[in-house]
Short mmCIF file of C-alpha atoms in Angstrom, two decimals:
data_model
loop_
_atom_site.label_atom_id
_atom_site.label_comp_id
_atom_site.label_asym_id
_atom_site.label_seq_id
_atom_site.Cartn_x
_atom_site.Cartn_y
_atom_site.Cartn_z
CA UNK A 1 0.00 0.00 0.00
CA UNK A 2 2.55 2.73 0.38
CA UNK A 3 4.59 1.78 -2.52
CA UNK A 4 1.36 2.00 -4.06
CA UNK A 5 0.60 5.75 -2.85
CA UNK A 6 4.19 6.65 -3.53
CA UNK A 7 3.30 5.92 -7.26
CA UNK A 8 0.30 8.15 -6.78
CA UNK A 9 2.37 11.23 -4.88
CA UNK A 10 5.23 10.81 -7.54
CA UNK A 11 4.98 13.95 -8.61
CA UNK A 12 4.45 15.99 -5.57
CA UNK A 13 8.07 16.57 -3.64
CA UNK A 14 6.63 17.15 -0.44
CA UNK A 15 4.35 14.15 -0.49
CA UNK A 16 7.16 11.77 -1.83
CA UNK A 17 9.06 13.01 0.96
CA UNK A 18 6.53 12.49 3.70
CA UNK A 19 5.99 8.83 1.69
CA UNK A 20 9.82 8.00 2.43
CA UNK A 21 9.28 9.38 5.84
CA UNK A 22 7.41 5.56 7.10
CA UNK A 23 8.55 3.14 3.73
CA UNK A 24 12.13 3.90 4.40
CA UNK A 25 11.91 1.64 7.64
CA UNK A 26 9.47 -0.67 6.39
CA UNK A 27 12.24 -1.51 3.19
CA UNK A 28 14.99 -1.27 5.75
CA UNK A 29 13.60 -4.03 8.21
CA UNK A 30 12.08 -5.85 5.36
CA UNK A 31 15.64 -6.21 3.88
CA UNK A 32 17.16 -6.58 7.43
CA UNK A 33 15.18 -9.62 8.19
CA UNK A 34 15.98 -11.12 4.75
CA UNK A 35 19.74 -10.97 5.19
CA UNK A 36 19.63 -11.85 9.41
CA UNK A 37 17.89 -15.07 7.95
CA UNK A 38 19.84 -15.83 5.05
CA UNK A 39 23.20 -15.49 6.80
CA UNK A 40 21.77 -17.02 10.00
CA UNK A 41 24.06 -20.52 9.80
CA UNK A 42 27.13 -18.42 9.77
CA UNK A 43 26.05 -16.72 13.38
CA UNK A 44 26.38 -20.45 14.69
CA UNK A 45 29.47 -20.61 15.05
CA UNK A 46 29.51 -16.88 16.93
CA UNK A 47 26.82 -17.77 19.05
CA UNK A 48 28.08 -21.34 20.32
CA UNK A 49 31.77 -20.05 20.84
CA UNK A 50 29.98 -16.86 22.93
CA UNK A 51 28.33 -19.45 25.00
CA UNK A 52 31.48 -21.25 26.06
CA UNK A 53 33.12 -18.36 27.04
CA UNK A 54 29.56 -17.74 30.13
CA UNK A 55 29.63 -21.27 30.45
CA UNK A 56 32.82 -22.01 32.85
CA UNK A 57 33.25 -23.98 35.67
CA UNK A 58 33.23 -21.75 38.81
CA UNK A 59 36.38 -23.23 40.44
CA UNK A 60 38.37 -22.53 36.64
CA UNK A 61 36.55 -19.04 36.72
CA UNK A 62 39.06 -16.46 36.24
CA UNK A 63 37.52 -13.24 37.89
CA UNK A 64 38.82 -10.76 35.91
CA UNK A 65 38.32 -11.95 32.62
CA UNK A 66 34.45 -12.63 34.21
CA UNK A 67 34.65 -8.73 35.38
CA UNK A 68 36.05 -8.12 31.18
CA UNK A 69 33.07 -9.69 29.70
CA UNK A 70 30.50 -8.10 32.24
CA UNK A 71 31.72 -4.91 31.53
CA UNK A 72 30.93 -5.49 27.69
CA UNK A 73 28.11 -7.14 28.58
CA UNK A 74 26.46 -4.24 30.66
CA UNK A 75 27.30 -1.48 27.67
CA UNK A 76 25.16 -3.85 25.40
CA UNK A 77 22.68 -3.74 28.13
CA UNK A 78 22.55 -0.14 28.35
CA UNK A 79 22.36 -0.30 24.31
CA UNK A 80 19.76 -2.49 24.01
CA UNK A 81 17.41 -0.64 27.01
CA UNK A 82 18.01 2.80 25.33
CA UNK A 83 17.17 2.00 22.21
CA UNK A 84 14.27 0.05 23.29
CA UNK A 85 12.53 2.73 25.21
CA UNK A 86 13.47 5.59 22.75
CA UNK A 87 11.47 3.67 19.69
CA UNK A 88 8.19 2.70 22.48
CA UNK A 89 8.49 6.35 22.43
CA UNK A 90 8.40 7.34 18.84
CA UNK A 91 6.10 4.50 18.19
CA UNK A 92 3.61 6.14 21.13
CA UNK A 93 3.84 9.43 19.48
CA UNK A 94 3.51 8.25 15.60
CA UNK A 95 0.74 5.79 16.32
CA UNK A 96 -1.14 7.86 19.33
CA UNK A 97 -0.97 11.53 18.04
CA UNK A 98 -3.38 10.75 15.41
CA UNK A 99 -6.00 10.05 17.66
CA UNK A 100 -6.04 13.26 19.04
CA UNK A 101 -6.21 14.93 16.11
CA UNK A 102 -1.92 15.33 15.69
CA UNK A 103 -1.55 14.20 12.40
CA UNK A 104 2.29 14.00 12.23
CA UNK A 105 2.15 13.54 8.14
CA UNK A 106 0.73 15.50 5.46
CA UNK A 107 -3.09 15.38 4.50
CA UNK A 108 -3.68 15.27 0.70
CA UNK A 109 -6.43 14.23 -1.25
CA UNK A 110 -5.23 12.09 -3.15
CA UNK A 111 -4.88 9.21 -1.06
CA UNK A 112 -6.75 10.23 1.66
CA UNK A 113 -9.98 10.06 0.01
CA UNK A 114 -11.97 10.06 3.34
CA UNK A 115 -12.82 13.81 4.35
CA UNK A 116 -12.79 13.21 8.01
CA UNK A 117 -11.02 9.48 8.65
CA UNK A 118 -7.32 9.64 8.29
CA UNK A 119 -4.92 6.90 8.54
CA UNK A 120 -1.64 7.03 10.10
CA UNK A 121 0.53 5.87 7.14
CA UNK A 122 0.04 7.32 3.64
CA UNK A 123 -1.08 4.71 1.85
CA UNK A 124 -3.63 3.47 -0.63
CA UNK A 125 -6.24 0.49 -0.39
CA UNK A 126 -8.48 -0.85 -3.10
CA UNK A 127 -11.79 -0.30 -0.79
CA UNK A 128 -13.17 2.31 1.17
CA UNK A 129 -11.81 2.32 4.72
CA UNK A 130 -13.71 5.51 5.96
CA UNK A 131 -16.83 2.80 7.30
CA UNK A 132 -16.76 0.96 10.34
CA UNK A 133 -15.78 -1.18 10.75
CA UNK A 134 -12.89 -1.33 7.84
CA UNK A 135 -11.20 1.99 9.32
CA UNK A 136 -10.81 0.33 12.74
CA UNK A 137 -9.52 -2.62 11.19
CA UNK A 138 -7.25 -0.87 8.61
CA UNK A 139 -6.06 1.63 11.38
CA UNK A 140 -5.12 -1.67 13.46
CA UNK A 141 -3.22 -3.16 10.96
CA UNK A 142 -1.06 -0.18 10.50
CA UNK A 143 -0.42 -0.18 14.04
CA UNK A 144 0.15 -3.63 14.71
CA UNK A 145 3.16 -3.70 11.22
CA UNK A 146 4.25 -0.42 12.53
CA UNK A 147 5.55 -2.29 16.30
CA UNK A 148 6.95 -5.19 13.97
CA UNK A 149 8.62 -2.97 11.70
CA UNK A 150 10.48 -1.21 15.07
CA UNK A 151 11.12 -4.58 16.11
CA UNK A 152 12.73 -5.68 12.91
CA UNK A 153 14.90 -2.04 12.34
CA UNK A 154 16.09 -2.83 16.26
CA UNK A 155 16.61 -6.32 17.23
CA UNK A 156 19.12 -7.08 14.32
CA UNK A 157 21.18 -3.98 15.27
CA UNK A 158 21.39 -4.60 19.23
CA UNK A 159 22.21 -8.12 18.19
CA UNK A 160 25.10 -7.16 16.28
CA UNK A 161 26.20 -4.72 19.12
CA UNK A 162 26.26 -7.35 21.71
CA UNK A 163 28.24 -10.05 19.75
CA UNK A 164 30.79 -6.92 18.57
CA UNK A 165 30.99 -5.91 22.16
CA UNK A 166 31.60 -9.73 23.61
CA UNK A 167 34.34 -10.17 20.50
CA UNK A 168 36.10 -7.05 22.22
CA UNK A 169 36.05 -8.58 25.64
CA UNK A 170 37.83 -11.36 24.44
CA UNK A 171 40.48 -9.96 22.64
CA UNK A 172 40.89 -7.55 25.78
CA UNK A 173 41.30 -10.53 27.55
CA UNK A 174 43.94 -12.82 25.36
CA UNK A 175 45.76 -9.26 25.14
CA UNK A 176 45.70 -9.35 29.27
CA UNK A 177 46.79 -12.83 29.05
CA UNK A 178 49.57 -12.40 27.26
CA UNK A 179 51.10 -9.70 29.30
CA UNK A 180 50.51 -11.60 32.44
CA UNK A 181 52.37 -14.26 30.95
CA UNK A 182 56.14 -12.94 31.50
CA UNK A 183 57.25 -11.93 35.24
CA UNK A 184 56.74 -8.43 35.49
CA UNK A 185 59.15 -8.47 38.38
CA UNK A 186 62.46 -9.49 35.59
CA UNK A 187 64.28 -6.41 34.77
CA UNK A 188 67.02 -8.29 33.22
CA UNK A 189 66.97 -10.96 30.19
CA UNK A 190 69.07 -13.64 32.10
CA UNK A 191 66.13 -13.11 34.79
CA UNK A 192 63.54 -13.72 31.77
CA UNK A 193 64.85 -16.43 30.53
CA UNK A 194 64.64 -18.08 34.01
CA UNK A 195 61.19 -18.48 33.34
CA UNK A 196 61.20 -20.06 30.13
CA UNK A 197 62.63 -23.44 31.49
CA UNK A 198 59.92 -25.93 30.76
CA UNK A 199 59.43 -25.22 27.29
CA UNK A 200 56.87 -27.36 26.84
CA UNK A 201 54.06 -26.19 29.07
CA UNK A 202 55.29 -22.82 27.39
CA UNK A 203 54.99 -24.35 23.84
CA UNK A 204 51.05 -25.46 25.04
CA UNK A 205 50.60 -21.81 26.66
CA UNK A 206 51.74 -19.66 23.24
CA UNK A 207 50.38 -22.44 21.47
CA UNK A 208 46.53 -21.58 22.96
CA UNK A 209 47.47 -17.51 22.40
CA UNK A 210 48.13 -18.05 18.82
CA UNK A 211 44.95 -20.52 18.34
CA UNK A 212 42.67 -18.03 20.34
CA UNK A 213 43.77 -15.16 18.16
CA UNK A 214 42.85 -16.73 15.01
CA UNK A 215 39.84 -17.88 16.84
CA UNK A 216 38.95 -14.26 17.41
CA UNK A 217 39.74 -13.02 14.10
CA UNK A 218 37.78 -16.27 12.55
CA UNK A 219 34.69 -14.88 14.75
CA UNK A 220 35.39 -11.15 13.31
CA UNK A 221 34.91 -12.39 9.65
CA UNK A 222 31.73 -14.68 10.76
CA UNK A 223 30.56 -11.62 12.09
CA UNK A 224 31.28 -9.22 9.31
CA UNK A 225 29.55 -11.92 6.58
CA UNK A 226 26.37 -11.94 8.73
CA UNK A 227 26.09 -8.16 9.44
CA UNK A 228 27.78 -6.53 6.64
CA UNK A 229 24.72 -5.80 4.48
CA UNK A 230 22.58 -4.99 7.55
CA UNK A 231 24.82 -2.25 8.27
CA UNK A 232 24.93 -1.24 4.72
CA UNK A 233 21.26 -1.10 4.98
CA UNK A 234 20.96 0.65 7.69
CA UNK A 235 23.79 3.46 7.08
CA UNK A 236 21.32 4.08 3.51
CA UNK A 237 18.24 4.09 5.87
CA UNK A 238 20.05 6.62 7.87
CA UNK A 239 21.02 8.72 4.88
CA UNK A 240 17.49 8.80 3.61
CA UNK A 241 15.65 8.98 6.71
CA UNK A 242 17.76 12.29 7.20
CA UNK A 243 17.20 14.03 4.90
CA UNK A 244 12.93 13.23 4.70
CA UNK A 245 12.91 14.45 8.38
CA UNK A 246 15.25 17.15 8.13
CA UNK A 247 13.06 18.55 5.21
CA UNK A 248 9.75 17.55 6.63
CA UNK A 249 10.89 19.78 10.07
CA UNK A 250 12.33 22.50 8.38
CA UNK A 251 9.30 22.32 6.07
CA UNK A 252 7.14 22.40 8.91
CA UNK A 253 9.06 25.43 10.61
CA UNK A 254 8.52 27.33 7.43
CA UNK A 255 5.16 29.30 6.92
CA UNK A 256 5.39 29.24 3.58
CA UNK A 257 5.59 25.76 2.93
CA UNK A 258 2.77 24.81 5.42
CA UNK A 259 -0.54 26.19 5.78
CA UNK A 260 -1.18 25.50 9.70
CA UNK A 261 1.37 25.63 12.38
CA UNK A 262 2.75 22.55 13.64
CA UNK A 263 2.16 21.58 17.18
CA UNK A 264 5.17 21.02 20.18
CA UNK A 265 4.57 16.89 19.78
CA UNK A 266 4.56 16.80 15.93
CA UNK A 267 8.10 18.42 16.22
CA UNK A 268 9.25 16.51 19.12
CA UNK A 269 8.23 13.22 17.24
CA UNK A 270 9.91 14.04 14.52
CA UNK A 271 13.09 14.61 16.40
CA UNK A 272 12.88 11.87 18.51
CA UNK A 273 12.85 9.79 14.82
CA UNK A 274 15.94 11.62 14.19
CA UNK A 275 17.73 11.42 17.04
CA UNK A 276 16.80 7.87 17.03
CA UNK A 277 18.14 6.72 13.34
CA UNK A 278 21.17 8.66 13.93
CA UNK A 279 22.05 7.00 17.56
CA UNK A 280 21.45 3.49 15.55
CA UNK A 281 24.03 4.43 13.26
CA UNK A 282 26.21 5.95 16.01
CA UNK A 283 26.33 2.74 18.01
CA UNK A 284 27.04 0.74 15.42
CA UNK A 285 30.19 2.31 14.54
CA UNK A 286 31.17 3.03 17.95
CA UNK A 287 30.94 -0.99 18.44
CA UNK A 288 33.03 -1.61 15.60
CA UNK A 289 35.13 1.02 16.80
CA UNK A 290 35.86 -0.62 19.48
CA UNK A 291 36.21 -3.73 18.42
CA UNK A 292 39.22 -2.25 15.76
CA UNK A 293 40.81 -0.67 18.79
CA UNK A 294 41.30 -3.72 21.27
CA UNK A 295 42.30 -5.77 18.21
CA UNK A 296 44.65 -3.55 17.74
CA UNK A 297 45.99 -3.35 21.44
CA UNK A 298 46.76 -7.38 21.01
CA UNK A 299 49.83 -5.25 19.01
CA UNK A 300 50.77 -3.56 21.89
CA UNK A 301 50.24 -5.83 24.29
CA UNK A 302 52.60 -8.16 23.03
CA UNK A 303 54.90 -5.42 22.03
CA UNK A 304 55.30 -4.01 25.58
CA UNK A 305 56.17 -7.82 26.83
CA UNK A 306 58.94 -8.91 27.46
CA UNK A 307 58.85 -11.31 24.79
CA UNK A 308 62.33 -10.58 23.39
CA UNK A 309 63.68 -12.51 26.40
CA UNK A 310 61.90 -15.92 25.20
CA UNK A 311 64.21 -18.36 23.40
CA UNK A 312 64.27 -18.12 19.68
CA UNK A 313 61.99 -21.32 19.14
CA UNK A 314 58.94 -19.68 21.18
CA UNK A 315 59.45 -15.97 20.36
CA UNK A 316 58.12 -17.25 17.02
CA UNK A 317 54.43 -17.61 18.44
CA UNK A 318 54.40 -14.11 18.77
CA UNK A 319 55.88 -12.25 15.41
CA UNK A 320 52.67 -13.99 13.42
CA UNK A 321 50.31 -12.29 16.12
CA UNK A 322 52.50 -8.86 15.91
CA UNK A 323 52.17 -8.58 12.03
CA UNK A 324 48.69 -9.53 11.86
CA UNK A 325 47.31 -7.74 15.07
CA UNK A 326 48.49 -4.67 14.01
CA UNK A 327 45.88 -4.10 11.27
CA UNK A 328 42.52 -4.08 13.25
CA UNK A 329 39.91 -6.11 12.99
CA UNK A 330 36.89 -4.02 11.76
CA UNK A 331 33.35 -4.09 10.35
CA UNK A 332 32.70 -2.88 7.02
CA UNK A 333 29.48 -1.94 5.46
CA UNK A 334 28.55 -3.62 2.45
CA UNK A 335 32.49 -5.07 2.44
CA UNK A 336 33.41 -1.45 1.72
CA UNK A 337 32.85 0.73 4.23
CA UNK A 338 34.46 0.65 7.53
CA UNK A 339 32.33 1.39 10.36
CA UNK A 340 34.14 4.18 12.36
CA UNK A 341 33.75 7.29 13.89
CA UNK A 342 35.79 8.74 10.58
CA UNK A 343 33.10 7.24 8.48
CA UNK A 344 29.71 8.63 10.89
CA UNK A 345 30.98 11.78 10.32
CA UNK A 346 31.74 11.75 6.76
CA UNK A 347 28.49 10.21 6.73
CA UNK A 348 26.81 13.12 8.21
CA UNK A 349 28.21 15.64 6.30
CA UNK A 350 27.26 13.98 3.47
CA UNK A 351 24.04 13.51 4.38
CA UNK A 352 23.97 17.41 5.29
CA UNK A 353 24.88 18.41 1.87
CA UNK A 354 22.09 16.11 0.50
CA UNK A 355 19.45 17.92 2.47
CA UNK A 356 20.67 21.10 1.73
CA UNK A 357 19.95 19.98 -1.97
CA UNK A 358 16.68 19.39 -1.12
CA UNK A 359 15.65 22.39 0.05
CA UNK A 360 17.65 23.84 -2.66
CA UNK A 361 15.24 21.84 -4.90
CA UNK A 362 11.73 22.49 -3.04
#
């Protein structure tokens, strides 16, 4: 139905624009869904090897690799409650307002053929809704694909920020392993090499570093296969949904470009959609900035050992891990573009320029 009425409003900016305002999500979590469940064997693997690393017996429990993970765990948390309660918010305001006579989008007549019953969503059906009880029904229906289309632009994105976050736990903690591996009391490399006697428990120890690594960078790539079109998706939902809000407030602000004033809660829900595609974007790079920074610190970690003092046959563990730690592991949108802070920005400018273009346009 509202690719339908976009057909219809094709030629009208503003109405196109108020169109994209609620079909943008509904492609966006449409497409999210179909690449979460297409890629949805490859998360196995993630999932499972997450699981082991709760599942430990208390008496092998190492406490501060537990307090690590909990720390990641509790930023997903906060991630996942924020987000939550910020779209129950927008979807109070977009689906409530209209009862009370706050129509938050724009009131044509050409697909709003009723004079007095107005649905929420532009869109167009093949019978008339303005009877009862077809309005109540159709007005339902709206409401009821409007929660699963929140559900559907969320879930998939606070999943992907919780098994980012756990991935940087872990390679916090093989990082902290490795420093606590050499005897921060030595100050002298005939005092190192004390400690490298049995060179077989050694072997087994940088042995399980190395494999763990790989592990870590095998979960990475597992990772970026399953979510690397959702984030594409979602950094062109961003883009678009930017610029229809940005020009339907600024449009709304204007005088002449609307005949009645807008209202305090048509501009705060408007906002609050804002605010809330652009913090969706933000987290996501933020995660995968994080994860590209404590990949990265494996580097470090292993540089500011004192691994020079190991024998010549074990300080080979650690060269493989030097070279290929010191690129970081990161997410890239589409297999392009790397989520970052660098690339939000960009991202925003960008997007700025394209709404200035549209009001340039209008």
């Amino acid at each position: 139905p509202e690719l339908w009425a976009l057909t219809m409003v094709f030629d009208q900016f503003q109405l196109v624009i108020d169109n994209l305002l609620t079909s943008s999500p509904t492609f966006t979590s449409c497409f999210k869904l179909l690449f979460m469940w297409r890629e949805a064997h490859v998360l196995e693997p993630v999932v499972e090897s997450s699981a082991r690393d709760w599942i430990v017996d208390p008496k092998k429990r190492n406490y501060r690799e537990l307090e690590i993970m909990r720390r990641h765990a509790y930023r997903a948390r906060i991630v996942t409650i924020v987000d939550y309660f910020i779209i129950m918010c927008c979807f109070a305001f977009f689906v409530y307002a209209p009862l009370f006579g706050l129509n938050i989008r724009i009131i044509n007549n050409i697909t709003d053929y009723a004079e007095r019953r107005h649905l929420m969503v532009q869109t167009y059906y093949p019978y008339d809704y303005s009877t009862s009880p077809l309005f109540e029904m159709t007005v339902f229906v709206q409401q009821l694909s409007c929660l699963f289309i929140a559900m559907a632009v969320s879930i998939p994105d606070n999943y992907f920020v919780a098994l980012v976050l756990h991935t940087s736990a872990q390679y916090e903690i093989l990082g902290a392993d490795i420093e606590n591996f050499f005897p921060h009391s030595s100050s002298s490399p005939s005092v190192g090499a004390s400690f490298f006697i049995d060179e077989q428990l050694n072997d087994r120890i940088l042995a399980s570093f190395v494999d763990r690594h790989v592990h870590l960078n095998r979960m990475v790539s597992l990772i970026e296969q399953s979510f690397s079109f959702v984030t594409a998706v979602q950094v062109f939902c961003m883009i678009s949904m930017v610029c229809c809000l940005g020009f339907e407030t600024l449009g709304m602000l204007d005088p002449n470009m609307t005949s009645s004033k807008p209202t305090p809660l048509q501009i705060l829900t408007i906002l609050a959609m804002l605010f809330y595609i652009m913090l969706h974007t933000l987290v996501n790079c933020l995660a995968s900035e994080t994860l590209a920074l404590r990949s990265e610190a494996v580097h470090s970690n292993i540089y500011n050992s004192q691994w020079y003092t190991m024998p010549c046959k074990q300080m080979r563990y650690f060269i493989p891990m030097m070279i290929v730690s010191k690129n970081p592991q990161q997410i890239k949108a589409g297999r392009i573009l790397p989520m970052s802070m660098e690339t939000y920005c960009s991202i925003v400018k960008t997007t700025a320029g394209y709404l200035s273009v549209l009001i340039a346009v209008s």
